[in-house]
Amino acid sequence: MVTDLKRRKWTKVSAILLTMMLALAMTACGGNAGSSDSDSASNDESGADEPVEITFLSLITPNMTEEFWDEWIGVFEEQNPDIKVKRIQAPSLEGLNDNYAKTLLTSGDFPDVLSNISYQDFAKADALMEIPIDEDIEKINDYESLLLDGKLYTLQSYVQPHTLIFYNKDMFEEAGITELPKSWDEFEAVAEKLDQAGFTPLLAAGDWSTTLTFSGLTSPEIFGKNPNWYADRNAGETSYTDENWMEVATRYHNLAVNGFFNEGATSIDYNQMEQEFLNGNAAMYPMGSWFSAAYEEAQPDFEVGVFPPPTLDGSGPYMSGSRGTTFAVSATTEHPEESVRFAKFLTLDPEFHKAFSEKDGMFSGLVDPINYEFTPLQQEIFDLIQEAGTVTGHEAHRAGDFPVNGLPNELAKAGQQLLFDETDVKQVMEDLDKYWEDNK
């Protein structure tokens, strides 16, 4: 997801430290080359029939469970008896595996294959292997957009829009809402009607997911209308205090001031927020397409629809999101061929591609798409993607260029601060600009 969930630069200090760590790791690996020929021959002889073991860092979410990964790893191992996959996971859900991957890199336990990382950061620190572009890679639609300086460091073959608002159709009907909002004025009017009808209009939480709530509600106006916003920000041509950003951030803040978000939002986490919506405790839920899979799994006793977040003038729809889950290979893996083979399985194997897309509410990003049978809700999302014509970057994802390292955490912080009445919107946005300047 989640989320796959991931586009920013390391700070200079981080890059230097990572480069030093990698150099040490490579030196240590090189030390093993000093074994005698007889030792090597003995090892080759004794392990000739033994499968090699590679380590895989997976992301666990309500959709992408341990059971799901283990089942499909078993399928891969059956098809590839020469490879054994050891799956590991971060101790807590953070939306991306970045923090845990950095910890593993520091400790010298960097996995062979990694999912849901900000690949551009690790690639720039020389932590990732360049993946050869062959006829398999050419099956990925627009794989060129994944290149960094002409080199490929990640495999991503899915389409996953993030900027969606799911809504409870029963509540909308009871509140007398007959048309879905397109502009911010219309969106605020819908929230007011829902509030007057006794419903909680919107949901938010207090963890990493606030990144998606804040960025999801504001992205159409910013990144939909300027898909190169991050490149322009790196060039000093745009700012978080520009009029358009200030306007949508203020509108977001006013939703909280008017009591349209759930009470005590910052005291719950992503899983609890999702359950609140599935339990029928709120009318609208800003979230990515992966929720469609959770909704199908839960089968609540009400129907859910979806619409894109508003823009100031009601134009659109604009979709922002990602190419789905990243799969990358360590630059120091002792088994590069086997690791790439596994990464390709996770992106190109027809049966896994279909199952993975369906499990996490994604859509095929292959030249020849391999889609599953959509639910009515997923068909609505697919139709929105077709209407929008493209899915632009936002949050941690490339919008002309990548954002600075760590931006999603700052967006989550900003989104949470703006949920409080007394927050100074301009100060929050100035802080985002300052963070960018300090980390570019």
Coordinates of C-alpha atoms in Angstrom, one line a residue:
M1 CA 0.0 0.0 0.0
V2 CA -0.4 1.0 1.4
T3 CA 0.3 0.7 0.9
D4 CA 3.5 0.0 -1.4
L5 CA 2.7 2.1 -0.3
K6 CA 6.3 5.1 -1.8
R7 CA 10.3 10.2 -3.3
R8 CA 12.6 12.6 -1.7
K9 CA 16.4 13.2 -1.2
W10 CA 18.6 12.2 1.7
T11 CA 20.1 15.0 3.7
K12 CA 23.8 15.3 2.9
V13 CA 24.7 13.8 6.3
S14 CA 22.4 10.8 5.8
A15 CA 23.8 10.1 2.4
I16 CA 27.4 10.3 3.6
L17 CA 26.7 8.0 6.6
L18 CA 24.9 5.5 4.3
T19 CA 27.7 5.5 1.8
M20 CA 30.2 4.8 4.6
M21 CA 28.1 2.0 6.0
L22 CA 27.8 0.4 2.5
A23 CA 31.6 0.7 2.0
L24 CA 32.1 -1.2 5.3
A25 CA 29.6 -3.8 4.4
M26 CA 31.2 -4.4 1.0
T27 CA 34.7 -4.6 2.6
A28 CA 33.3 -7.2 5.0
C29 CA 31.9 -9.2 2.1
G30 CA 35.2 -8.8 0.3
G31 CA 36.9 -10.3 3.3
N32 CA 35.2 -13.6 2.6
A33 CA 36.8 -13.8 -0.8
G34 CA 40.1 -14.7 1.0
S35 CA 38.9 -18.3 1.7
S36 CA 41.1 -21.0 0.2
D37 CA 40.2 -22.8 -3.0
S38 CA 39.8 -26.0 -1.1
D39 CA 37.3 -24.4 1.3
S40 CA 35.4 -23.0 -1.7
A41 CA 35.3 -26.4 -3.4
S42 CA 34.2 -28.1 -0.2
N43 CA 31.4 -25.6 0.2
D44 CA 30.3 -25.9 -3.4
E45 CA 30.2 -29.7 -3.1
S46 CA 28.3 -29.8 0.2
G47 CA 25.7 -27.2 -0.8
A48 CA 25.3 -28.2 -4.4
D49 CA 21.7 -29.3 -3.9
E50 CA 20.8 -26.8 -1.2
P51 CA 18.6 -23.8 -2.2
V52 CA 20.0 -20.4 -1.6
E53 CA 18.2 -18.2 1.0
I54 CA 17.2 -14.7 0.3
T55 CA 15.6 -12.3 2.8
F56 CA 12.5 -10.3 1.9
L57 CA 11.3 -7.2 3.8
S58 CA 7.5 -7.2 3.4
L59 CA 5.0 -4.6 4.5
I60 CA 2.1 -5.9 6.7
T61 CA -1.2 -4.0 6.5
P62 CA -4.9 -5.0 7.1
N63 CA -5.0 -6.1 3.4
M64 CA -1.5 -7.4 3.0
T65 CA -1.4 -9.9 5.8
E66 CA 1.4 -12.2 6.9
E67 CA -0.7 -15.1 5.6
F68 CA -1.0 -13.6 2.2
W69 CA 2.7 -13.1 1.8
D70 CA 3.6 -16.5 3.2
E71 CA 1.1 -18.2 0.8
W72 CA 2.6 -16.6 -2.3
I73 CA 6.2 -17.1 -1.1
G74 CA 5.3 -20.8 -1.0
V75 CA 4.0 -20.6 -4.5
F76 CA 7.3 -19.0 -5.7
E77 CA 9.4 -21.5 -3.8
E78 CA 7.4 -24.3 -5.5
Q79 CA 8.2 -22.9 -8.9
N80 CA 11.8 -22.1 -7.9
P81 CA 13.1 -24.9 -5.8
D82 CA 16.6 -23.5 -5.9
I83 CA 15.5 -20.5 -3.8
K84 CA 14.3 -20.2 -0.2
V85 CA 12.7 -16.9 0.8
K86 CA 13.0 -15.7 4.4
R87 CA 10.3 -13.1 5.0
I88 CA 10.8 -10.3 7.6
Q89 CA 8.7 -7.3 8.6
A90 CA 9.0 -4.1 10.5
P91 CA 7.9 -4.2 14.2
S92 CA 5.2 -1.6 13.6
L93 CA 3.1 -0.2 10.7
E94 CA 4.3 3.1 9.4
G95 CA 3.0 3.2 5.8
L96 CA 6.5 2.7 4.4
N97 CA 9.4 0.4 5.4
D98 CA 12.0 3.2 5.3
N99 CA 12.8 3.5 9.0
Y100 CA 13.2 -0.2 9.5
A101 CA 15.2 -0.5 6.3
K102 CA 17.6 2.2 7.5
T103 CA 18.0 0.3 10.8
L104 CA 18.8 -2.9 9.0
L105 CA 21.3 -1.1 6.7
T106 CA 23.0 0.3 9.7
S107 CA 23.2 -3.0 11.5
G108 CA 24.5 -4.8 8.4
D109 CA 21.4 -6.9 8.0
F110 CA 20.0 -5.2 4.8
P111 CA 17.6 -7.6 3.1
D112 CA 18.1 -9.0 -0.4
V113 CA 14.7 -7.8 -1.6
L114 CA 12.7 -4.9 -0.1
S115 CA 9.1 -3.7 -0.6
N116 CA 7.5 -0.3 0.1
I117 CA 10.6 1.8 0.5
S118 CA 11.5 5.3 -0.9
Y119 CA 13.7 3.7 -3.5
Q120 CA 15.1 7.0 -4.7
D121 CA 16.7 7.7 -1.3
F122 CA 18.3 4.3 -1.0
A123 CA 19.5 4.3 -4.6
K124 CA 21.2 7.7 -4.1
A125 CA 23.0 6.2 -1.1
D126 CA 24.2 3.3 -3.3
A127 CA 22.2 0.8 -1.3
L128 CA 20.2 -0.7 -4.2
M129 CA 21.2 -2.8 -7.2
E130 CA 20.7 -1.5 -10.7
I131 CA 18.2 -3.9 -12.3
P132 CA 18.9 -4.7 -16.0
I133 CA 16.3 -3.5 -18.4
D134 CA 15.3 -6.6 -20.5
E135 CA 12.2 -7.8 -22.2
D136 CA 10.6 -8.6 -18.9
I137 CA 11.0 -5.0 -17.7
E138 CA 9.5 -3.8 -21.0
K139 CA 6.2 -5.4 -20.1
I140 CA 5.8 -2.7 -17.5
N141 CA 3.9 0.3 -18.9
D142 CA 5.9 3.5 -18.8
Y143 CA 8.8 1.8 -16.9
E144 CA 10.9 4.8 -18.1
S145 CA 9.2 7.0 -15.4
L146 CA 10.8 4.8 -12.7
L147 CA 14.4 5.5 -13.9
L148 CA 16.8 7.5 -11.9
D149 CA 19.6 9.0 -14.0
G150 CA 18.7 6.4 -16.7
K151 CA 19.0 3.5 -14.3
L152 CA 16.3 1.2 -12.9
Y153 CA 16.3 0.5 -9.1
T154 CA 12.7 -0.5 -8.5
L155 CA 10.0 -2.7 -10.1
Q156 CA 6.5 -1.3 -9.9
S157 CA 3.8 -2.6 -12.2
Y158 CA 0.6 -1.4 -10.6
V159 CA -1.6 1.7 -10.5
Q160 CA -2.8 2.9 -7.1
P161 CA -4.7 6.2 -6.7
H162 CA -4.5 7.7 -3.3
T163 CA -6.8 10.8 -3.6
L164 CA -10.3 9.3 -3.2
I165 CA -13.2 10.0 -0.8
F166 CA -15.3 7.0 0.0
Y167 CA -18.8 7.8 1.3
N168 CA -21.7 6.1 3.0
K169 CA -24.6 6.2 0.5
D170 CA -27.2 5.7 3.1
M171 CA -26.0 8.7 5.1
F172 CA -25.9 10.9 2.0
E173 CA -29.4 9.9 1.1
E174 CA -30.7 10.6 4.6
A175 CA -29.0 14.0 4.7
G176 CA -30.7 14.9 1.4
I177 CA -27.5 15.0 -0.7
T178 CA -28.3 14.2 -4.3
E179 CA -25.2 15.5 -6.1
L180 CA -21.6 14.7 -5.3
P181 CA -19.4 17.8 -4.7
K182 CA -16.8 19.0 -7.1
S183 CA -15.7 22.3 -5.7
W184 CA -14.5 23.1 -2.2
D185 CA -17.6 25.3 -1.6
E186 CA -19.8 22.3 -2.5
F187 CA -17.7 19.9 -0.4
E188 CA -18.1 22.2 2.7
A189 CA -21.9 22.4 2.0
V190 CA -22.1 18.6 1.9
A191 CA -20.2 18.3 5.2
E192 CA -22.6 20.9 6.8
K193 CA -25.6 18.9 5.7
L194 CA -24.2 15.7 7.1
D195 CA -23.4 17.4 10.4
Q196 CA -26.9 18.8 10.6
A197 CA -28.3 15.4 10.0
G198 CA -26.4 14.1 13.0
F199 CA -23.6 12.3 11.2
T200 CA -19.8 12.7 11.6
P201 CA -18.9 14.1 8.1
L202 CA -15.2 13.1 7.9
L203 CA -12.6 10.8 9.5
A204 CA -8.9 11.4 10.3
A205 CA -6.3 9.7 12.6
G206 CA -3.2 10.7 14.5
D207 CA -0.5 8.5 12.9
W208 CA 1.2 8.3 9.5
S209 CA -2.1 8.1 7.8
T210 CA -2.8 11.8 8.3
T211 CA -0.3 12.3 5.5
L212 CA -2.9 10.8 3.2
T213 CA -5.8 12.7 4.7
F214 CA -4.1 16.1 4.3
S215 CA -2.3 15.4 1.1
G216 CA -5.3 13.6 -0.3
L217 CA -7.7 16.4 0.2
T218 CA -5.3 19.1 -1.0
S219 CA -3.5 17.3 -3.9
P220 CA -6.0 17.7 -6.7
E221 CA -5.8 21.5 -6.5
I222 CA -2.0 21.4 -6.3
F223 CA -0.6 18.4 -8.1
G224 CA -3.6 17.8 -10.4
K225 CA -3.2 21.3 -11.8
N226 CA 0.6 21.2 -11.7
P227 CA 2.0 17.6 -12.1
N228 CA 5.5 19.0 -11.9
W229 CA 5.1 20.8 -8.5
Y230 CA 8.0 19.1 -6.8
A231 CA 10.4 19.9 -9.6
D232 CA 9.2 23.5 -9.5
R233 CA 9.7 23.5 -5.7
N234 CA 13.3 22.2 -6.1
A235 CA 13.8 25.0 -8.6
G236 CA 12.5 27.6 -6.1
E237 CA 9.5 28.5 -8.4
T238 CA 6.8 27.3 -6.0
S239 CA 6.2 27.4 -2.2
Y240 CA 3.9 26.0 0.4
T241 CA 2.9 29.6 1.2
D242 CA 1.7 30.2 -2.4
E243 CA -1.9 31.3 -2.7
N244 CA -3.3 28.0 -3.9
W245 CA -1.6 26.0 -1.0
M246 CA -2.6 28.5 1.6
E247 CA -6.2 28.4 0.3
V248 CA -6.6 24.6 0.4
A249 CA -4.7 24.3 3.7
T250 CA -7.1 26.8 5.2
R251 CA -10.1 25.0 3.8
Y252 CA -8.8 21.8 5.4
H253 CA -8.3 23.5 8.7
N254 CA -11.8 25.0 8.6
L255 CA -13.2 21.5 8.3
A256 CA -11.7 20.8 11.7
V257 CA -12.7 24.2 13.2
N258 CA -16.3 23.5 12.1
G259 CA -16.3 20.1 13.8
F260 CA -16.6 18.1 10.7
F261 CA -13.8 15.6 11.6
N262 CA -14.3 12.8 14.2
E263 CA -13.8 13.9 17.8
G264 CA -10.4 12.9 19.2
A265 CA -9.1 12.1 15.7
T266 CA -5.4 12.4 16.7
S267 CA -5.9 9.7 19.4
I268 CA -6.7 6.9 17.0
D269 CA -4.6 5.1 14.4
Y270 CA -5.1 4.0 10.8
N271 CA -6.6 0.6 11.6
Q272 CA -9.1 2.2 14.1
M273 CA -10.0 4.9 11.6
E274 CA -10.8 2.4 8.9
Q275 CA -12.9 0.4 11.4
E276 CA -14.9 3.5 12.3
F277 CA -16.0 3.9 8.7
L278 CA -16.8 0.2 8.3
N279 CA -18.8 0.4 11.5
G280 CA -20.9 3.2 10.0
N281 CA -19.7 5.9 12.4
A282 CA -18.8 8.5 9.7
A283 CA -20.1 9.6 6.3
M284 CA -16.8 10.2 4.4
Y285 CA -13.4 8.6 4.5
P286 CA -10.5 10.1 2.5
M287 CA -8.3 7.1 1.6
G288 CA -6.5 5.3 -1.2
S289 CA -8.0 2.7 -3.5
W290 CA -6.8 -0.1 -1.2
F291 CA -9.8 0.6 1.0
S292 CA -12.0 -1.0 -1.8
A293 CA -10.5 -4.4 -0.9
A294 CA -11.0 -3.9 2.8
Y295 CA -14.7 -2.9 2.2
E296 CA -15.3 -6.0 0.1
E297 CA -13.7 -8.2 2.8
A298 CA -15.7 -6.6 5.6
Q299 CA -19.1 -6.6 3.8
P300 CA -20.8 -4.0 6.0
D301 CA -24.6 -3.5 5.8
F302 CA -24.4 -0.3 3.8
E303 CA -23.3 0.6 0.3
V304 CA -20.2 2.7 -0.3
G305 CA -19.5 5.0 -3.2
V306 CA -16.5 7.1 -4.2
F307 CA -15.7 10.5 -5.6
P308 CA -12.5 12.5 -6.1
P309 CA -11.5 15.3 -3.7
P310 CA -12.6 18.8 -4.6
T311 CA -10.7 21.6 -6.4
L312 CA -11.3 25.3 -5.8
D313 CA -13.1 25.8 -9.1
G314 CA -14.7 22.4 -9.4
S315 CA -12.5 21.3 -12.3
G316 CA -11.2 17.7 -12.6
P317 CA -11.2 14.9 -11.7
Y318 CA -7.6 14.8 -10.9
M319 CA -6.0 11.7 -9.5
S320 CA -2.8 11.5 -7.5
G321 CA -1.1 8.3 -6.3
S322 CA 1.6 5.9 -7.0
R323 CA 2.7 3.0 -9.2
G324 CA 1.9 0.6 -6.4
T325 CA 4.3 -1.3 -4.2
T326 CA 8.0 -0.8 -4.8
F327 CA 10.2 -4.0 -5.1
A328 CA 13.9 -3.3 -4.9
V329 CA 17.1 -5.4 -4.6
S330 CA 20.0 -4.8 -2.3
A331 CA 23.3 -3.7 -3.9
T332 CA 25.2 -6.0 -1.6
T333 CA 23.1 -9.1 -2.1
E334 CA 25.1 -12.3 -2.5
H335 CA 22.4 -13.7 -4.7
P336 CA 21.5 -11.0 -7.3
E337 CA 20.1 -13.4 -9.9
E338 CA 17.8 -15.1 -7.4
S339 CA 16.7 -11.8 -5.8
V340 CA 15.8 -10.2 -9.2
R341 CA 13.9 -13.4 -10.1
F342 CA 11.8 -13.0 -6.9
A343 CA 11.3 -9.3 -7.5
K344 CA 10.1 -10.0 -11.0
F345 CA 7.7 -12.7 -9.7
L346 CA 6.2 -10.0 -7.4
T347 CA 5.5 -7.7 -10.3
L348 CA 5.1 -9.8 -13.4
D349 CA 3.8 -13.3 -12.5
P350 CA 0.3 -13.3 -14.0
E351 CA -1.4 -15.1 -11.1
F352 CA 0.4 -13.1 -8.4
H353 CA -0.1 -9.9 -10.3
K354 CA -3.9 -10.4 -10.4
A355 CA -4.1 -11.6 -6.7
F356 CA -1.9 -8.8 -5.4
S357 CA -3.9 -6.2 -7.3
E358 CA -7.2 -7.5 -6.0
K359 CA -6.0 -7.9 -2.4
D360 CA -4.8 -4.3 -2.2
G361 CA -7.3 -2.6 -4.5
M362 CA -4.8 -1.8 -7.2
F363 CA -5.0 -1.8 -11.0
S364 CA -2.7 -3.4 -13.5
G365 CA 0.1 -1.2 -14.8
L366 CA 1.4 -3.6 -17.4
V367 CA 1.5 -2.9 -21.2
D368 CA -1.0 -5.8 -21.5
P369 CA -3.0 -5.3 -18.3
I370 CA -3.9 -8.3 -16.1
N371 CA -7.0 -7.2 -14.2
Y372 CA -9.2 -9.1 -11.8
E373 CA -13.0 -8.9 -11.8
F374 CA -13.8 -5.5 -10.3
T375 CA -16.4 -5.0 -7.6
P376 CA -18.9 -2.2 -8.3
L377 CA -16.8 0.1 -6.0
Q378 CA -13.6 -0.8 -7.8
Q379 CA -15.3 -0.2 -11.1
E380 CA -16.2 3.3 -10.0
I381 CA -12.5 3.9 -9.1
F382 CA -11.4 2.5 -12.4
D383 CA -13.8 4.8 -14.3
L384 CA -12.4 7.8 -12.3
I385 CA -8.9 6.9 -13.4
Q386 CA -10.0 6.7 -17.0
E387 CA -11.8 10.0 -16.8
A388 CA -8.8 11.7 -15.2
G389 CA -6.5 10.2 -17.8
T390 CA -3.4 10.1 -15.6
V391 CA -2.4 9.5 -12.0
T392 CA 0.1 12.2 -10.9
G393 CA 2.6 12.1 -8.0
H394 CA 2.1 13.7 -4.6
E395 CA 3.2 13.0 -1.0
A396 CA 6.3 10.9 -1.4
H397 CA 5.8 10.2 -5.1
R398 CA 7.5 11.9 -8.1
A399 CA 5.8 15.0 -9.4
G400 CA 8.3 16.1 -12.0
D401 CA 10.9 15.3 -9.4
F402 CA 11.0 13.7 -6.0
P403 CA 10.4 15.6 -2.8
V404 CA 13.0 16.0 0.0
N405 CA 13.7 13.0 2.3
G406 CA 11.2 12.7 5.1
L407 CA 8.4 14.8 3.6
P408 CA 5.6 12.4 4.4
N409 CA 6.3 12.6 8.1
E410 CA 6.2 16.4 7.9
L411 CA 2.9 16.3 5.9
A412 CA 1.4 14.0 8.6
K413 CA 2.6 16.5 11.3
A414 CA 1.1 19.4 9.3
G415 CA -2.2 17.5 8.8
Q416 CA -2.5 16.8 12.5
Q417 CA -1.6 20.3 13.6
L418 CA -4.3 21.7 11.3
L419 CA -6.9 19.5 13.0
F420 CA -6.7 21.9 16.1
D421 CA -8.7 25.1 16.2
E422 CA -5.9 27.3 17.5
T423 CA -3.4 26.3 14.8
D424 CA -1.8 29.1 12.7
V425 CA -2.2 27.9 9.1
K426 CA 0.5 30.2 7.7
Q427 CA 3.0 29.0 10.3
V428 CA 2.4 25.3 9.5
M429 CA 2.9 26.0 5.8
E430 CA 6.1 28.1 6.5
D431 CA 7.4 25.2 8.5
L432 CA 6.9 22.9 5.5
D433 CA 9.0 25.3 3.4
K434 CA 11.7 25.5 6.1
Y435 CA 11.8 21.7 6.3
W436 CA 12.3 21.6 2.5
E437 CA 15.1 24.1 2.5
D438 CA 16.8 22.4 5.4
N439 CA 16.7 19.0 3.7
K440 CA 17.2 19.7 0.0

